[in-house]
Amino acid sequence: MDLKLKVWRQSGPDEAGGFVAYDAKEISPDMSFLEMLDVVNERILEEGGDPIAFDHDCREGICGSCGMMIDGVPHGPKSMTTVCQLHMRSFRDGDQLTLEPWRASSFPVLKDLYVDRTPFDRIIAAGGYISVRTGSADEANAEPIRKKDADAAFDAAACIGCGACVAACPNASAMLFTSAKVAHLAHLPQGQTERYTRVLDMVETHDTEGFGNCTNHGACQNACPKGISVDYIAQLNRDLFRATVTTAADPVGS
Amino acid sequence: MELNARIPSGPVEKKWENHRFEMKLVNPANKRKYDVIVVGTGLAGASAAATMGELGYNVHAFTHHESPRRAHSIAAQGGINAAKNYQNDGDSVYRLFYDTVKGGDFRSREANVYRLAEVSLNIIDQAVAQGVPFAREYGGKLANRSFGGAQVSRTFYARGQTGQQLLLGAYQALERQVRAGTVTMHTSKEMLDVVVIDGVAKGIVTRDLVTGVIERHAADAVVLATGGYSNVFFLSTNAQKCNVTATWRAHRRGAGFANPCFTQIHPTCIPPSGEYQSKLTLMSESLRNDGRIWVPKDPEDKRKGNDIPEDARDYYLERLYPSFGNLTPRDIASRRAKEMVDAGHGVGPMENGVFLDFKHAIERLGKDRVSERYGNLFEMYERITGEDPYDRPMRIFPAPHYTMGGLWVDYDLMTTVPGLFAAGEANFSDHGANRLGASALMQGLADGYFVVPLTIGNYLATVTPGSADTDHAAFADVEKDVKQRQSRLLDVDGTRSAASFHRELGRIMWENCGMVRTAEGLRSALQRIPELREEFWRDVRVPGTGEGLNPSLEQAGRVADFLEFAEVMCWDALTRDESCGAHYRPEHVTEEGEARRDDENFAHSAVWEFMGVGEEPRRHTEPLEFPNVPPSQRSYK
């Protein structure tokens, strides 16, 4: 199949960018979307040009490195699928596709489709963990955890940190990302001790990193390749409310 | 090159305990005076950096990814072994030790393996305490599954995303130390060389992948946790950025490289669908618990899988290995699949796979139970192939997956360069000639949480803290080397992409140093690799400049290192004139067609010394002894 691509090219964080048109010719429907871009890049290189930069690594939908807007949709048209797992059989011969980087001021463009998502690490560093020194853990089976709770924790922990939720959100909010970690740890008995400091600290960092507030559009959930639910944002808000109202009497934040 | 493994005295069960008592300690108040560099933030690197930060060392952690959480450990699916014996099925530390030594076909160091089995217990405790959501039974206790190469059920798992959940646990522990100020995180920085001063590792030189700036970083010790080199085959299950650069550069600076030819081919991957293929996707071999592997008996039988009746199917693993059946170790399952395809029994459009069938499992367990166990793997398969494995058998074929070889390390995980440590897949230590399933996660976390943070103290206690200085002439020399090499890459201005050379190298390696290695094939590879390398340096085209983000430049540097490394891999395969584990020389097989070891001449680790690019490397040996697990011919019949 043959496709036409309109790709956002930007040589550096402080440079102006613009769209450039490319032909993607003789593409196999069994190729992944990134393999299609590999072929386009190989041709750009043969012609003496500068290949399109995009981040990627595992190509099996788990590392969270890849991601771009395809016709305004994060990770493209197939639901629950990262762009590396999207295959060309999802498109038709002759399609015209517009490729853009994640759109959020907290994720500055480094080059072309490549953005900086390090604010996510800082949100985790603010409290997205259980404080347990190596070697100080109890016997693993000492405390039973209901299967239901373990499964719920897992569902939230499936987030791959790709940033599609932020790119989809009209407010460029990272609440889905933040709430997934809050919910993961809040579902487990081990996560209770720091439950309320965690939510306060993570939300504070979320805000100082410049992400917008959640206004319940739900676009994040639709864009998420791992099916992370907006219910976690509701859970986060409940914990945040409780943490905030109890803080005055018994300060818990750090 | 001196190879002193420094194995502690005493019976194997007591060695680690004795050693912990005998090791020199660094006073808690002095720890913060020591700078430690950790390169790589996968399971081994992240857990080592976090734990050393907790202990009070001043840690600098480096990753070439934008975030530590992107490391390739994240992609491990199946599980992690631990000798908890929660199933009451006869497991013990000793049995895990025994299985690992035997599974490695008697080419690993007993003392290290015993320690690995011992600390496996602590890993599960640690991970649960961190909030890793392992699978649980309805009573709330941890669940287990069985895995290839073992007859007990000792594998802990988190659906098909065990690596992801364990890495997020280690990553969160790491970020906690970042917040505490004990770890400084350096993201998007690729280590391009190690700095050795008077024979001792004192730092690294990196390139900032975003700004392009070449930087010097000094430390009192350096830990490499940079993973394996399966991408030497171009097509592998490894992520695109996995590379040999850090360990190869360390090797060039004096670190012995052990058993580079011990590479593992994973039996359950999705077969390639065309020339453009950029990587192969693995599906957890836990699938072999319930899936049955077969091919049509008649090579001419071109019917669809479901249309082939039972009596026309050959469940060849069940036939050949009645007691282990579909759960034979990886090397055997892989080789047998290749034999079937080579003999014309291959299935699928390119006739390059064998069937893995869940029909009987669905009949026995119901679709829901099967979906609960393997749902995400089935989805992944369908997404890639467009075929639904609930309705028709999957097609699988082996692919390069893991490398048992790596930097030689002593019992303390220190390489032949004092002050330079290697952890996780980057070292060679525990798996011998073949790794058992669910043991990579175990080893990465054992090294990172429980071994290196302790043993590094044994070294640091002998070093004056802060003795390394980036103003030293050695740093300037290494930085100059790195810059010159980068300029050379950019200046070739040829016609071919680095990827095209990588693909060609991969083909040479897969054909001659892959699942089956003959002396003749290896000699031809040793002729072709230098030719290809020469062509690379004459005709590669690296667009752009060294300033700013340039993925083509990053890739070219990694391919250039693979082009040097591939040779020592072939030398190792050629000179190891025996078959063992995953290293299969058809000149040495038993009457049953299994690998035939030669313990008289090859009961050793081969450790290679770098003699110059294109020069024949020098082979040294570390003899191996097996007082506890007497070597026997592996039999999984």
Short mmCIF file of N, CA and C in Angstrom, two decimals, chain B residues 288-349:
data_model
loop_
_atom_site.label_atom_id
_atom_site.label_comp_id
_atom_site.label_asym_id
_atom_site.label_seq_id
_atom_site.Cartn_x
_atom_site.Cartn_y
_atom_site.Cartn_z
N ARG B 288 3.92 -22.44 27.52
CA ARG B 288 4.18 -23.87 27.35
C ARG B 288 3.60 -24.71 28.49
N ASN B 289 3.14 -24.03 29.58
CA ASN B 289 2.47 -24.77 30.65
C ASN B 289 1.20 -25.43 30.16
N ASP B 290 0.47 -24.72 29.35
CA ASP B 290 -0.85 -25.21 28.93
C ASP B 290 -0.97 -25.40 27.43
N GLY B 291 -0.07 -24.79 26.67
CA GLY B 291 -0.12 -24.94 25.22
C GLY B 291 0.65 -26.18 24.81
N ARG B 292 0.22 -26.82 23.73
CA ARG B 292 0.92 -28.02 23.25
C ARG B 292 1.56 -27.71 21.90
N ILE B 293 2.82 -28.10 21.77
CA ILE B 293 3.58 -27.78 20.56
C ILE B 293 3.51 -28.94 19.59
N TRP B 294 3.20 -28.63 18.34
CA TRP B 294 3.14 -29.71 17.35
C TRP B 294 3.38 -29.17 15.94
N VAL B 295 3.65 -30.11 15.05
CA VAL B 295 3.74 -29.80 13.60
C VAL B 295 2.99 -30.91 12.87
N PRO B 296 2.59 -30.67 11.63
CA PRO B 296 1.99 -31.76 10.86
C PRO B 296 3.02 -32.86 10.64
N LYS B 297 2.57 -34.12 10.76
CA LYS B 297 3.51 -35.23 10.55
C LYS B 297 4.05 -35.21 9.13
N ASP B 298 3.18 -34.87 8.20
CA ASP B 298 3.55 -34.90 6.79
C ASP B 298 3.93 -33.49 6.34
N PRO B 299 5.18 -33.30 5.89
CA PRO B 299 5.59 -31.96 5.45
C PRO B 299 4.70 -31.40 4.33
N GLU B 300 4.05 -32.29 3.59
CA GLU B 300 3.21 -31.83 2.48
C GLU B 300 1.81 -31.44 2.96
N ASP B 301 1.53 -31.64 4.24
CA ASP B 301 0.19 -31.36 4.76
C ASP B 301 0.02 -29.85 4.90
N LYS B 302 -0.70 -29.25 3.96
CA LYS B 302 -0.82 -27.78 3.98
C LYS B 302 -2.17 -27.32 4.50
N ARG B 303 -2.91 -28.22 5.16
CA ARG B 303 -4.19 -27.82 5.72
C ARG B 303 -3.98 -26.81 6.84
N LYS B 304 -5.07 -26.08 7.17
CA LYS B 304 -5.00 -25.17 8.31
C LYS B 304 -4.87 -25.99 9.59
N GLY B 305 -4.27 -25.39 10.63
CA GLY B 305 -4.02 -26.12 11.87
C GLY B 305 -5.24 -26.86 12.38
N ASN B 306 -6.38 -26.15 12.48
CA ASN B 306 -7.58 -26.77 13.04
C ASN B 306 -8.11 -27.93 12.20
N ASP B 307 -7.76 -27.93 10.90
CA ASP B 307 -8.27 -28.98 10.02
C ASP B 307 -7.42 -30.24 10.04
N ILE B 308 -6.30 -30.18 10.72
CA ILE B 308 -5.42 -31.36 10.75
C ILE B 308 -5.84 -32.23 11.93
N PRO B 309 -6.26 -33.47 11.67
CA PRO B 309 -6.74 -34.33 12.76
C PRO B 309 -5.60 -34.77 13.68
N GLU B 310 -6.00 -35.20 14.87
CA GLU B 310 -5.01 -35.58 15.88
C GLU B 310 -3.96 -36.57 15.36
N ASP B 311 -4.42 -37.56 14.60
CA ASP B 311 -3.47 -38.60 14.21
C ASP B 311 -2.49 -38.13 13.12
N ALA B 312 -2.72 -36.94 12.58
CA ALA B 312 -1.78 -36.41 11.60
C ALA B 312 -0.85 -35.36 12.21
N ARG B 313 -0.93 -35.22 13.56
CA ARG B 313 -0.09 -34.23 14.25
C ARG B 313 1.06 -34.92 14.97
N ASP B 314 2.18 -34.25 15.01
CA ASP B 314 3.31 -34.76 15.77
C ASP B 314 3.59 -33.82 16.95
N TYR B 315 3.17 -34.21 18.15
CA TYR B 315 3.49 -33.44 19.35
C TYR B 315 4.91 -33.85 19.74
N TYR B 316 5.87 -33.28 19.01
CA TYR B 316 7.21 -33.87 19.04
C TYR B 316 7.91 -33.74 20.39
N LEU B 317 7.66 -32.68 21.15
CA LEU B 317 8.32 -32.59 22.46
C LEU B 317 7.76 -33.63 23.43
N GLU B 318 6.45 -33.83 23.38
CA GLU B 318 5.83 -34.84 24.24
C GLU B 318 6.32 -36.25 23.85
N ARG B 319 6.54 -36.42 22.54
CA ARG B 319 6.99 -37.72 22.06
C ARG B 319 8.44 -37.98 22.48
N LEU B 320 9.30 -36.96 22.32
CA LEU B 320 10.73 -37.15 22.57
C LEU B 320 11.08 -37.08 24.05
N TYR B 321 10.32 -36.27 24.80
CA TYR B 321 10.66 -36.04 26.22
C TYR B 321 9.43 -36.30 27.08
N PRO B 322 9.06 -37.57 27.27
CA PRO B 322 7.80 -37.86 27.95
C PRO B 322 7.69 -37.24 29.35
N SER B 323 8.78 -37.12 30.11
CA SER B 323 8.59 -36.61 31.47
C SER B 323 8.52 -35.09 31.52
N PHE B 324 9.21 -34.37 30.65
CA PHE B 324 9.12 -32.90 30.65
C PHE B 324 8.18 -32.39 29.57
N GLY B 325 8.00 -33.15 28.53
CA GLY B 325 7.05 -32.77 27.48
C GLY B 325 7.31 -31.37 26.95
N ASN B 326 6.27 -30.55 26.97
CA ASN B 326 6.38 -29.19 26.42
C ASN B 326 7.21 -28.27 27.31
N LEU B 327 7.60 -28.76 28.50
CA LEU B 327 8.38 -27.91 29.42
C LEU B 327 9.87 -28.26 29.43
N THR B 328 10.40 -28.78 28.35
CA THR B 328 11.84 -28.99 28.27
C THR B 328 12.53 -27.63 28.31
N PRO B 329 13.82 -27.59 28.73
CA PRO B 329 14.52 -26.30 28.75
C PRO B 329 14.51 -25.63 27.37
N ARG B 330 14.77 -24.34 27.42
CA ARG B 330 14.64 -23.50 26.24
C ARG B 330 15.50 -23.95 25.07
N ASP B 331 16.75 -24.33 25.37
CA ASP B 331 17.65 -24.66 24.25
C ASP B 331 17.12 -25.87 23.50
N ILE B 332 16.62 -26.85 24.25
CA ILE B 332 16.13 -28.07 23.60
C ILE B 332 14.87 -27.76 22.80
N ALA B 333 13.94 -27.02 23.43
CA ALA B 333 12.69 -26.69 22.73
C ALA B 333 12.99 -25.90 21.45
N SER B 334 13.97 -25.00 21.51
CA SER B 334 14.31 -24.17 20.35
C SER B 334 14.91 -25.01 19.23
N ARG B 335 15.88 -25.83 19.61
CA ARG B 335 16.60 -26.60 18.60
C ARG B 335 15.66 -27.58 17.90
N ARG B 336 14.78 -28.19 18.70
CA ARG B 336 13.84 -29.14 18.10
C ARG B 336 12.90 -28.42 17.14
N ALA B 337 12.50 -27.20 17.46
CA ALA B 337 11.62 -26.46 16.55
C ALA B 337 12.35 -26.16 15.24
N LYS B 338 13.61 -25.79 15.37
CA LYS B 338 14.39 -25.50 14.16
C LYS B 338 14.52 -26.75 13.30
N GLU B 339 14.79 -27.89 13.97
CA GLU B 339 14.90 -29.14 13.22
C GLU B 339 13.62 -29.45 12.45
N MET B 340 12.47 -29.22 13.11
CA MET B 340 11.19 -29.50 12.46
C MET B 340 11.00 -28.60 11.24
N VAL B 341 11.33 -27.32 11.41
CA VAL B 341 11.16 -26.38 10.28
C VAL B 341 12.16 -26.73 9.17
N ASP B 342 13.39 -27.02 9.55
CA ASP B 342 14.40 -27.38 8.55
C ASP B 342 14.00 -28.64 7.78
N ALA B 343 13.28 -29.54 8.46
CA ALA B 343 12.87 -30.78 7.80
C ALA B 343 11.59 -30.60 7.00
N GLY B 344 11.14 -29.36 6.89
CA GLY B 344 10.00 -29.09 6.02
C GLY B 344 8.64 -29.11 6.70
N HIS B 345 8.62 -29.25 8.06
CA HIS B 345 7.33 -29.31 8.75
C HIS B 345 6.81 -27.93 9.16
N GLY B 346 7.53 -26.86 8.75
CA GLY B 346 7.17 -25.51 9.19
C GLY B 346 5.76 -25.11 8.77
N VAL B 347 5.11 -24.30 9.63
CA VAL B 347 3.74 -23.87 9.35
C VAL B 347 3.68 -22.34 9.18
N GLY B 348 2.56 -21.86 8.65
CA GLY B 348 2.38 -20.42 8.44
C GLY B 348 2.74 -20.03 7.02
N PRO B 349 2.41 -18.78 6.64
CA PRO B 349 2.62 -18.34 5.26
C PRO B 349 4.06 -18.48 4.78
#
